[in-house]
Coordinates of C-alpha atoms and ligand atoms in Angstrom, one line a residue:
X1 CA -36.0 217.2 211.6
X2 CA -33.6 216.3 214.3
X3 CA -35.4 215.8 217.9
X4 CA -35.0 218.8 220.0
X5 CA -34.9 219.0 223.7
X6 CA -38.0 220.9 223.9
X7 CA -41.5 221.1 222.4
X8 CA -42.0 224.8 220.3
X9 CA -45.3 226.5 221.1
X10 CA -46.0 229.1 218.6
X11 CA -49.4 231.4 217.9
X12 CA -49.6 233.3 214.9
X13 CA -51.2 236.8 214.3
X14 CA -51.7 237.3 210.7
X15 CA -52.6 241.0 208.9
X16 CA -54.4 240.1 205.9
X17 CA -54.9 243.1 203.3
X18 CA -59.1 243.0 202.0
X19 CA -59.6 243.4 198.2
X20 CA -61.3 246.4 198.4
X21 CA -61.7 249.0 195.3
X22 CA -61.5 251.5 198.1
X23 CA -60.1 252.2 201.8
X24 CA -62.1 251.6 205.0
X25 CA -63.6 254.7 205.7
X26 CA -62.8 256.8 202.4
X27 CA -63.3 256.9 198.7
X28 CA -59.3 256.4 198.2
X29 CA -58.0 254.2 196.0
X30 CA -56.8 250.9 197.7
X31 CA -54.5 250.0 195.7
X32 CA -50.3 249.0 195.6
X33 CA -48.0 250.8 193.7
X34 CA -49.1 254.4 193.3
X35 CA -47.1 257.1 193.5
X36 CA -46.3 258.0 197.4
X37 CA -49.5 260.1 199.4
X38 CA -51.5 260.0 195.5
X39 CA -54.1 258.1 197.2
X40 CA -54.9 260.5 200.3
X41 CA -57.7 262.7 201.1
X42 CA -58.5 264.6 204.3
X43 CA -59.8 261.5 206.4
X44 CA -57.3 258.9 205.9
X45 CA -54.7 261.6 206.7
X46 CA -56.6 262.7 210.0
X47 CA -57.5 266.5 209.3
X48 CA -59.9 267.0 212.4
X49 CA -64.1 267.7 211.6
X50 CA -64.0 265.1 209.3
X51 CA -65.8 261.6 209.7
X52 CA -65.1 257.7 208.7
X53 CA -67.6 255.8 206.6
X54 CA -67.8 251.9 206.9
X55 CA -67.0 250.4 203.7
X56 CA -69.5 247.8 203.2
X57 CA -67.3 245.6 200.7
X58 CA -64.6 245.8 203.3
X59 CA -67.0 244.4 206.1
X60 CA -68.2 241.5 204.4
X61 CA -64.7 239.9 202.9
X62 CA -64.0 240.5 206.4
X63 CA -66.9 238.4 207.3
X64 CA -66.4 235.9 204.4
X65 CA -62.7 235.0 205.6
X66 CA -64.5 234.6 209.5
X67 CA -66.9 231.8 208.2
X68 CA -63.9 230.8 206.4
X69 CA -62.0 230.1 209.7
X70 CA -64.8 229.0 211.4
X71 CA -65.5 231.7 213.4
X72 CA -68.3 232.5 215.4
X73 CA -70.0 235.9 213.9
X74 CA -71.1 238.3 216.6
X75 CA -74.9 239.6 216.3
X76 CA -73.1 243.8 217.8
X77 CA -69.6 244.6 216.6
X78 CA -68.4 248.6 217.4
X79 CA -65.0 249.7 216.8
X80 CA -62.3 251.4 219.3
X81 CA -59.6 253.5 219.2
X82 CA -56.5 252.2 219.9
X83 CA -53.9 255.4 220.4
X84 CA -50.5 255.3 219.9
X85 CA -47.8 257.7 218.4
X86 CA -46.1 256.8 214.8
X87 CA -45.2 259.2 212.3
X88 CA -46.8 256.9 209.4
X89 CA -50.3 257.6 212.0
X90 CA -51.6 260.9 211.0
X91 CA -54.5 260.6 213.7
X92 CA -52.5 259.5 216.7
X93 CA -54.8 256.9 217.0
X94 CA -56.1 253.5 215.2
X95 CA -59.4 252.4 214.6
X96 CA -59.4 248.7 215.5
X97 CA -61.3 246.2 217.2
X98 CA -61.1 245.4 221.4
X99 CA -63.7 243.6 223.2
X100 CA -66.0 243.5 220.8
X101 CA -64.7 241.8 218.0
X102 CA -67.0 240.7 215.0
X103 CA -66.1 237.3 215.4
X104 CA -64.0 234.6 217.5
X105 CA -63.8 231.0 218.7
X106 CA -62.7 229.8 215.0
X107 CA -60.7 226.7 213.7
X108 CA -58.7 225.8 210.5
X109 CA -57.7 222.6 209.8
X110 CA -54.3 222.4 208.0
X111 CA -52.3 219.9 206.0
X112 CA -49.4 218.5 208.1
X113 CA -47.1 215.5 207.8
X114 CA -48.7 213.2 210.1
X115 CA -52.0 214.2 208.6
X116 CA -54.8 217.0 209.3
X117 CA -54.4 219.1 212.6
X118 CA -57.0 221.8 213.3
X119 CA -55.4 225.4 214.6
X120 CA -58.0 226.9 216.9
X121 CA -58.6 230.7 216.1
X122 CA -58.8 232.8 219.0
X123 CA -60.3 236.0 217.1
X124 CA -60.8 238.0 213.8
X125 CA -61.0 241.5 213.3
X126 CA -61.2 244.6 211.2
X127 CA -59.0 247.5 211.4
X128 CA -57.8 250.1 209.5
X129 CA -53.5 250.3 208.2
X130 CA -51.3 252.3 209.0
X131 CA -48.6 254.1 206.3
X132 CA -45.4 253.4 205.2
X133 CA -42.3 255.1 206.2
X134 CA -40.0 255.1 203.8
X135 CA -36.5 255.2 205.6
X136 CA -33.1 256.1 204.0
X137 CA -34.2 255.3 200.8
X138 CA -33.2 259.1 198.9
X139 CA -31.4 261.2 201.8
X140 CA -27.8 258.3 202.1
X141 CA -29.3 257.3 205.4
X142 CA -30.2 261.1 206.8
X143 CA -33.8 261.3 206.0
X144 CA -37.2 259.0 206.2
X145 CA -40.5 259.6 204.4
X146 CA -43.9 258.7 204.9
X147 CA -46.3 257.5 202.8
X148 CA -49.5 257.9 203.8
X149 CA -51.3 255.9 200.8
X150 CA -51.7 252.7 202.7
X151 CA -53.1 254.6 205.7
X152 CA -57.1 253.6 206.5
X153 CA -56.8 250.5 204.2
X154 CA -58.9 247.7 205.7
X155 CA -57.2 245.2 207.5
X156 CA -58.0 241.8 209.0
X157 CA -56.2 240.6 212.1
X158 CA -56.4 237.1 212.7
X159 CA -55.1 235.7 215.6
X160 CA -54.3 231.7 216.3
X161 CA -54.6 229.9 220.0
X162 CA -50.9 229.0 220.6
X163 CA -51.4 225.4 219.0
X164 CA -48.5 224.7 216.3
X165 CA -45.8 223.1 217.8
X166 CA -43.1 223.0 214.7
X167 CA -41.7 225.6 212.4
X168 CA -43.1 223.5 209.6
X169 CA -46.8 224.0 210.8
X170 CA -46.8 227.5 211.6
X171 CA -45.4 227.5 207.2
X172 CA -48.5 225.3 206.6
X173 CA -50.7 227.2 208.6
X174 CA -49.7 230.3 206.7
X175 CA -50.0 229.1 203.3
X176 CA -53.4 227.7 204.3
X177 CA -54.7 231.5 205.1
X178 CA -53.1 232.3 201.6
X179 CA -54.6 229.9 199.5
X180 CA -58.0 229.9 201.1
X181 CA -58.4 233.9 201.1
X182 CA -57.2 233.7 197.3
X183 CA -59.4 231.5 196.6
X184 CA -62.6 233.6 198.0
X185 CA -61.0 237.0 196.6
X186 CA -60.7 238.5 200.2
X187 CA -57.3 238.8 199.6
X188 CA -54.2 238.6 197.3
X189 CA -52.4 237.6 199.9
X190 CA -48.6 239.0 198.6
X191 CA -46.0 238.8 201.2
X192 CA -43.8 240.8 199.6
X193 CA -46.3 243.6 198.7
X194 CA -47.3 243.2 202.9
X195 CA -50.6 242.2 201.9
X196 CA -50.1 239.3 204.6
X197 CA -47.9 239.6 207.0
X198 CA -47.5 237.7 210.2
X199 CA -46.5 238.5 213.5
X200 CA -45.1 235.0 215.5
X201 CA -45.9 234.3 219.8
X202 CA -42.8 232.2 220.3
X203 CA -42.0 230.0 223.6
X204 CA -40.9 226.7 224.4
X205 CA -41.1 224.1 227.4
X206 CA -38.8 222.5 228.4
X207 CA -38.9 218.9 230.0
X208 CA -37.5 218.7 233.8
X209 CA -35.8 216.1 235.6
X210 CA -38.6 215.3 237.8
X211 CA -41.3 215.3 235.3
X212 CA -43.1 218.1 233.6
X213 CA -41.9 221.0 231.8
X214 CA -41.1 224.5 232.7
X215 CA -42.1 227.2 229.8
X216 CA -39.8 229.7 229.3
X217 CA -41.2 233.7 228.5
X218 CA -43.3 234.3 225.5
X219 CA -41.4 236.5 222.8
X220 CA -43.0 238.5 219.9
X221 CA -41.4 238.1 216.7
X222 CA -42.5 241.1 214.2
X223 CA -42.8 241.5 211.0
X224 CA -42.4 238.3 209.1
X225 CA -42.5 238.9 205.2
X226 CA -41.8 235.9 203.9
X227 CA -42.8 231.9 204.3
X228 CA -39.1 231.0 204.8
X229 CA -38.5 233.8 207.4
X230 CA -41.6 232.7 208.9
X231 CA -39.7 228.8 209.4
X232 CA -36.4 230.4 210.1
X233 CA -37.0 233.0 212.8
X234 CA -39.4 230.5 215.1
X235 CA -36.5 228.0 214.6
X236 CA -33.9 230.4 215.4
X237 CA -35.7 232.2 218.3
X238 CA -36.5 228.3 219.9
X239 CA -32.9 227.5 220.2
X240 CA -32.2 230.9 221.6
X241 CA -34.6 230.8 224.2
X242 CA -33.5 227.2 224.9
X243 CA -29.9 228.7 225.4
X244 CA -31.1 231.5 227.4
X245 CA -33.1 229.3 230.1
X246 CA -29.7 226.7 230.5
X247 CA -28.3 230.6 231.5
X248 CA -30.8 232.3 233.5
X249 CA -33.2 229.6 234.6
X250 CA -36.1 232.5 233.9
X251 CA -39.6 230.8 233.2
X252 CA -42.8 232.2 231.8
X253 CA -44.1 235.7 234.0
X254 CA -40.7 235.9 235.4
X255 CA -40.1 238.6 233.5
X256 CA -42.1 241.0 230.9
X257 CA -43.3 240.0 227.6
X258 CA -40.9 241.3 225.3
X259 CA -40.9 241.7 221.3
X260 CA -38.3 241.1 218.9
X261 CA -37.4 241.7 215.4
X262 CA -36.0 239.3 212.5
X263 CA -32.8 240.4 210.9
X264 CA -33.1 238.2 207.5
X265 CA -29.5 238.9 206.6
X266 CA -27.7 238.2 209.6
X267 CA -30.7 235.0 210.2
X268 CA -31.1 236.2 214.0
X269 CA -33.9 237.6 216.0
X270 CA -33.2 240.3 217.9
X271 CA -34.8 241.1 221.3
X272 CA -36.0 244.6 222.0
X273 CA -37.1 244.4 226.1
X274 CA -40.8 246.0 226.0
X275 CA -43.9 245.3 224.9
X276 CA -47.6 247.6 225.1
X277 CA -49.7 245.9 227.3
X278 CA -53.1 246.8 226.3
X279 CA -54.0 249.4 228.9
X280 CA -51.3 251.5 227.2
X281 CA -53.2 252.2 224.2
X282 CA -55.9 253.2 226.0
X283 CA -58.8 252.1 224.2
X284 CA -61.8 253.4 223.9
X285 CA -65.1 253.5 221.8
X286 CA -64.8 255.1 218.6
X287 CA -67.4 257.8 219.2
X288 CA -68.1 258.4 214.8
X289 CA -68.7 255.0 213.6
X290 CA -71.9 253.5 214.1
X291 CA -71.9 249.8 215.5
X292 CA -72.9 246.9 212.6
X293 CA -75.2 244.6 213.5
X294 CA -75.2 241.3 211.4
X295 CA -78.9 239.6 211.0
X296 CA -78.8 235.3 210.5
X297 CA -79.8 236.3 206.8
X298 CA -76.9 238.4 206.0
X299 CA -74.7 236.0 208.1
X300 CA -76.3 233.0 206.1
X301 CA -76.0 234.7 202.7
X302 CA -72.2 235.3 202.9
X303 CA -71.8 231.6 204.4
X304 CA -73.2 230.5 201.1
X305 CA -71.4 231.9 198.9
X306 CA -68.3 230.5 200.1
X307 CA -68.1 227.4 198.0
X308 CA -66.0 224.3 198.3
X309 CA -63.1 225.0 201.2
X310 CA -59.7 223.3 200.7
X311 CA -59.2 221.4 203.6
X312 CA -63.2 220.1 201.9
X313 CA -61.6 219.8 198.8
X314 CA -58.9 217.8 200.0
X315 CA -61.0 215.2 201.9
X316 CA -63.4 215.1 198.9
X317 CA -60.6 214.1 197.2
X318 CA -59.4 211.5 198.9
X319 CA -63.1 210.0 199.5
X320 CA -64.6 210.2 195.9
X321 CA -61.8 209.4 193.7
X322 CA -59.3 207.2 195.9
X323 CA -56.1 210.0 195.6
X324 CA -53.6 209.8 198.4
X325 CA -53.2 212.5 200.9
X326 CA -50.3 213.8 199.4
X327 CA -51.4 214.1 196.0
X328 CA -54.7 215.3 197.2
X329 CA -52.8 217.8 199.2
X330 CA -51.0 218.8 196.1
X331 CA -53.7 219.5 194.0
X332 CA -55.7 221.3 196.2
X333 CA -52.8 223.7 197.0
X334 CA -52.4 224.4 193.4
X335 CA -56.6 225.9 194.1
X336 CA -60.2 225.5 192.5
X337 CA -59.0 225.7 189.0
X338 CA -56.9 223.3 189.4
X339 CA -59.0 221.0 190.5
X340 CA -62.1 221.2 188.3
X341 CA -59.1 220.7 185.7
X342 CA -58.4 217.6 187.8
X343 CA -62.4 216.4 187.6
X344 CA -62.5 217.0 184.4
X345 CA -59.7 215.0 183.0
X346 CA -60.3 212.7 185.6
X347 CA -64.4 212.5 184.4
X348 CA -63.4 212.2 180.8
X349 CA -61.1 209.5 180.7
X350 CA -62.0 207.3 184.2
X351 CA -59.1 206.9 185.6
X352 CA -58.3 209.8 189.0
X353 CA -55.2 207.8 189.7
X354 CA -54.1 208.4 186.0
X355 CA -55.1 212.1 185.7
X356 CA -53.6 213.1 189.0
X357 CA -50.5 211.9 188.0
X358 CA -50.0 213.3 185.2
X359 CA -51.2 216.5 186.5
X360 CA -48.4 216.9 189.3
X361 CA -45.9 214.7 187.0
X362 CA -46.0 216.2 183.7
X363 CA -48.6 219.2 183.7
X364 CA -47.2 221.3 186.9
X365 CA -43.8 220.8 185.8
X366 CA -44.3 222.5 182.3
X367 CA -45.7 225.1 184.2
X368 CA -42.9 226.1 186.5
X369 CA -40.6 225.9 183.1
X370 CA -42.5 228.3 181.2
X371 CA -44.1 230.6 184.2
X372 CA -47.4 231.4 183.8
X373 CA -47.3 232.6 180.1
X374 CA -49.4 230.3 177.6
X375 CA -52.1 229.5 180.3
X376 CA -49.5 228.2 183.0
X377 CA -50.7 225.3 184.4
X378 CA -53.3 224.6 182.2
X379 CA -51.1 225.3 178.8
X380 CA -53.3 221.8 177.5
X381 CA -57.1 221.6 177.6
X382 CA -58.5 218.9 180.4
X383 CA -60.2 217.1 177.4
X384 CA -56.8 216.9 175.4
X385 CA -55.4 215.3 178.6
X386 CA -58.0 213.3 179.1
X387 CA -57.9 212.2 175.1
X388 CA -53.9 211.6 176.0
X389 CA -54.8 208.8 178.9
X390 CA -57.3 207.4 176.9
X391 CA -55.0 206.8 173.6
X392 CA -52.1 205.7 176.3
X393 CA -54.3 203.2 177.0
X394 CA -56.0 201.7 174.3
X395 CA -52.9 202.1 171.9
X396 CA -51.3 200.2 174.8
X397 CA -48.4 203.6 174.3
X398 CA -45.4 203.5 177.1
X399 CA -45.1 206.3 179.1
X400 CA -42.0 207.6 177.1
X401 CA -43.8 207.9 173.9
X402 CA -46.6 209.2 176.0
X403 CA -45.0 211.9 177.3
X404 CA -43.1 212.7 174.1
X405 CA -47.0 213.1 172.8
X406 CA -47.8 215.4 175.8
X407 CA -44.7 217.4 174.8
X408 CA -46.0 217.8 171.5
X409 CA -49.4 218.4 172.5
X410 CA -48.6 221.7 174.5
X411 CA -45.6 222.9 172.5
X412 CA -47.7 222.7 169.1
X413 CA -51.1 222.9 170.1
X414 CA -52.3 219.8 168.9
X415 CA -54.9 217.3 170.0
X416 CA -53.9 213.6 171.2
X417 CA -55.4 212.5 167.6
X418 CA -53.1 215.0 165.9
X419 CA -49.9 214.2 167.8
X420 CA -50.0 210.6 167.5
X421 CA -50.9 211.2 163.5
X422 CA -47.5 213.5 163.2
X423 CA -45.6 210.9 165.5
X424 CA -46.8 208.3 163.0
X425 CA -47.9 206.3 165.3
X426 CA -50.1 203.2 164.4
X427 CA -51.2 200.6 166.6
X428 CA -49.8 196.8 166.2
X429 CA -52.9 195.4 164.3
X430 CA -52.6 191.9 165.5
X431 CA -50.5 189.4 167.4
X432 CA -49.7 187.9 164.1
X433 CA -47.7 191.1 163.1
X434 CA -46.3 191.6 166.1
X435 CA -44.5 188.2 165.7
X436 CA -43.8 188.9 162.2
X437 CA -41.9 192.5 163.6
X438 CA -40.3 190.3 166.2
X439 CA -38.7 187.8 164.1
X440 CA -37.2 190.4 162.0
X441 CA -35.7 191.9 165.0
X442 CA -33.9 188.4 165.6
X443 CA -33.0 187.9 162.1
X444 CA -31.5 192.0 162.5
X445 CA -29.1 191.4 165.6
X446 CA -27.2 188.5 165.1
X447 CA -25.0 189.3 167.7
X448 CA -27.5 190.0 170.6
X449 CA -28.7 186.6 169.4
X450 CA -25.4 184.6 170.0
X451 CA -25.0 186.8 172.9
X452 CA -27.8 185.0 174.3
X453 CA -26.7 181.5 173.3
X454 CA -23.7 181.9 175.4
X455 CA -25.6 183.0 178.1
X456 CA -25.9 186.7 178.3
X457 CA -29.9 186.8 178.6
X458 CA -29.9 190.8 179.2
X459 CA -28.9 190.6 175.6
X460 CA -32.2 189.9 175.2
X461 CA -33.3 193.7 176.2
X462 CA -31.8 194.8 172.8
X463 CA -34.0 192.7 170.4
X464 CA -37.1 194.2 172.9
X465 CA -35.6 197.3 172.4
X466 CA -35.9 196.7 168.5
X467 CA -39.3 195.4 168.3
X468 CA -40.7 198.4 170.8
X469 CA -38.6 201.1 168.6
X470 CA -40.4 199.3 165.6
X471 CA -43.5 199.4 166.9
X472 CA -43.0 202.9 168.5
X473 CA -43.9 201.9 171.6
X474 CA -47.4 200.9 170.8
X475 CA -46.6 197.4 171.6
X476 CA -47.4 196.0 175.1
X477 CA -44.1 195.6 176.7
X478 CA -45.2 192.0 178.0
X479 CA -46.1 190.5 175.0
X480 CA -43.0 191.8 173.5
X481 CA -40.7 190.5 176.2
X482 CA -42.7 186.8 176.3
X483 CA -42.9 186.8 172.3
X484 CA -38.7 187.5 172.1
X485 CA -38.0 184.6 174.6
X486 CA -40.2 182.1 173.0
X487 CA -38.5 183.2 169.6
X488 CA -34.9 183.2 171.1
X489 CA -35.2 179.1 172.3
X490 CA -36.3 178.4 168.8
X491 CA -33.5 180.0 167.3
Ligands
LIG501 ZN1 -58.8 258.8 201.9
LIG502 MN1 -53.5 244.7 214.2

């Protein structure tokens, strides 16, 4: 990336959609995809007399992505209302989270170019969705519709201390929430179902003549729905606020916070001049749910079950079998499955270097051919790979005729055993035949032979070329190249 004349400062707040069978405070399906208000009943579309009920499941994903990130958990959590008018709101009001949030001071630690950066997290907590509104869709641009099935869903907000300083981390940062809340099964995480979605804090500072920096006005960038958008709108909205400030000369608290939107066809953002400042939402205690109180044991419990986390994974990686931090990196992001795959080839046949590259080299690239049909990335067993390596080895096989085996291993099903059988491969029994084999390749090419007499040693390459086609590639490529020059003076 070309060097700017400022330094980004972006903080993310992400809306993450819990796994739940059911909504927050209701028995309704939570679910994407039903037909429009199927999934409704009298308290998630705000009749009055009727009263919310926590969903336990809801609160403890909720807590199990906390520990995730780090977070402190509180002991008291209540909930508030926050009240604000939108016609996908039946109850005028939210039930969310304000000074009391069930947990904060957090960190995660993400991937980046120059290594691992940690992104402190400010806060995490639960609330309740809002609908959908459905506009233009059916009336030619005269009507909208509401939708009230996502209304009451549970909801995590997670919200980052301003600390990514590049388009590129704020992406990373993202896709770290996704893979590590797939991986615990808080969330599935689809962007384009809004099951994540991220809101972006956007301002930059600029360096001044006389040292320091002046930081222009923070602006709210709403409702990014993709990973690209993400990248492109903090990018776009940099430069304009860089633009803006060589104008106006306004600096941070000059003037009010303001929001904008992201218009993905025209690639702009576009700044709407007013943003709720918390007293206009009037919070205030939410007078029918009861507070939670989380005990060390059930705090202790969830922490448990988390498992292995991927910035661990990555750094156990790295440590136990040697891998690079990229290939690390790239295993990891491909999640658990892939690699215990990874161990397990890895385990079987000794060599980590070995696995891991055909894992990213040969296996993940059959699986973005053929999508996720015939078992995706794992469309051959770890111990088949594992068998594969091993053969490559001891059979001395290049890594052409290896991969044609590999080939022929996931397209047919077979074991290493059976693939090198069909290829009829059979290993060079002794140095003795290997002479034999190359001495017939000699006596075969008369013409790369007198090529060679007058000179030309890359003629040399086709009597290799014979002997390893010969020997289907079992032959070690050294021997064969040392054996054919000691042959050729003799000639
Ligand atoms: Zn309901
Ligand atoms: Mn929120």
């Amino acid at each position: 990336m070309a060097d700017l004349p400022y330094r980004i400062v972006i903080g993310l707040e992400v809306h993450v959609q819990l796994l739940t069978k059911t909504k927050l405070f209701c028995g309704c399906p939570n679910r994407f995809g039903l037909p429009p208000n199927s999934a409704t009943c009298p308290v998630c579309i705000g009749m009055p007399g009727v009263l919310p009920v926590m969903n336990r499941r809801a609160f403890e994903l909720a807590l199990k992505a906390a520990l995730a990130l780090n977070c402190q958990i509180a002991a008291f959590t209540k909930w508030d209302r926050k009240n604000y008018y939108y016609p996908d709101l039946p109850k005028n009001y939210q039930i969310s989270q304000y000074d009391l949030p069930f947990s904060y001071d957090g960190w995660l630690e993400i991937s980046t170019a120059t290594g691992p950066k940690r992104v402190r997290i400010i806060r995490v907590h639960l609330e309740e969705d809002a609908g959908k509104m459905l506009h233009d869709e059916q009336g030619g641009g005269r009507d909208s519709l509401v939708d009230l099935n996502r209304a009451g869903t549970p909801l995590l907000e997670i919200v980052s201390h301003p600390d990514m300083s590049t388009p590129e981390e704020a992406k990373a940062y993202l896709e770290e929430i996704r893979l590590m809340l797939r991986e615990l099964e808080v969330s599935d995480c689809e962007m384009q179902e809004g099951s994540l979605r991220c809101d972006a804090n956007v301002n930059i500072h600029v360096p001044l003549a006389g040292g320091g920096h002046a930081a222009t006005p923070i602006v709210e960038v709403k409702n990014l729905n993709s990973f690209r958008s993400v990248e492109r709108a903090i990018r776009y909205e940099a430069q304009r606020q860089y633009e803006e400030f060589q104008k106006t000369g306004k600096k941070l608290g000059e003037v009010p916070k303001a929001t904008a939107g992201w218009d993905e066809n025209r690639g702009i953002t576009v700044v709407q001049r007013r943003k709720e400042e918390a007293s206009d939402y009037r919070y205030f205690p939410e007078p029918d749910l009861v507070p939670v109180e989380v005990d060390d044991a059930w705090r202790e419990r969830i922490r448990a079950s988390l498992g292995e986390l991927p910035a661990q994974q990555r750094r156990r990686l790295q440590e136990q079998y040697g891998l690079s931090a990229y290939d690390a990196n790239v295993l990891t992001s491909q999640g658990r499955a892939m690699v215990a795959y990874f161990e397990t080839v890895s385990g079987k046949c000794g060599d980590p270097k070995a696995a891991c590259n055909w894992i990213t080299n040969k296996l993940l690239a059959v699986a973005k051919t053929q999508g996720s049909g015939n078992g995706g990335p794992f469309a051959l067993p770890a111990e088949h790979l594992a068998d594969l390596i091993a053969e490559q080895k001891a059979m001395g096989l290049t890594k052409q005729i290896s991969e044609e085996l590999f080939d022929l291993m996931v397209g047919e099903g077979l074991t290493a055993k059976e693939a090198i059988e069909r290829k009829g491969i059979k290993p060079v029994a002794s140095a003795d035949e290997l002479l034999a084999i190359v001495r017939r390749a000699i006596a075969a090419n008369p013409k790369a032979v007198a090529d060679f007499k007058k000179g030309k040693t890359a003629a040399a390459q086709a009597i290799k070329g014979a002997v390893m086609k010969e020997t289907k590639g079992t032959a070690k490529p050294d021997l064969v190249q040392q054996l054919v020059m000691d042959e050729l003076q003799k000639v």
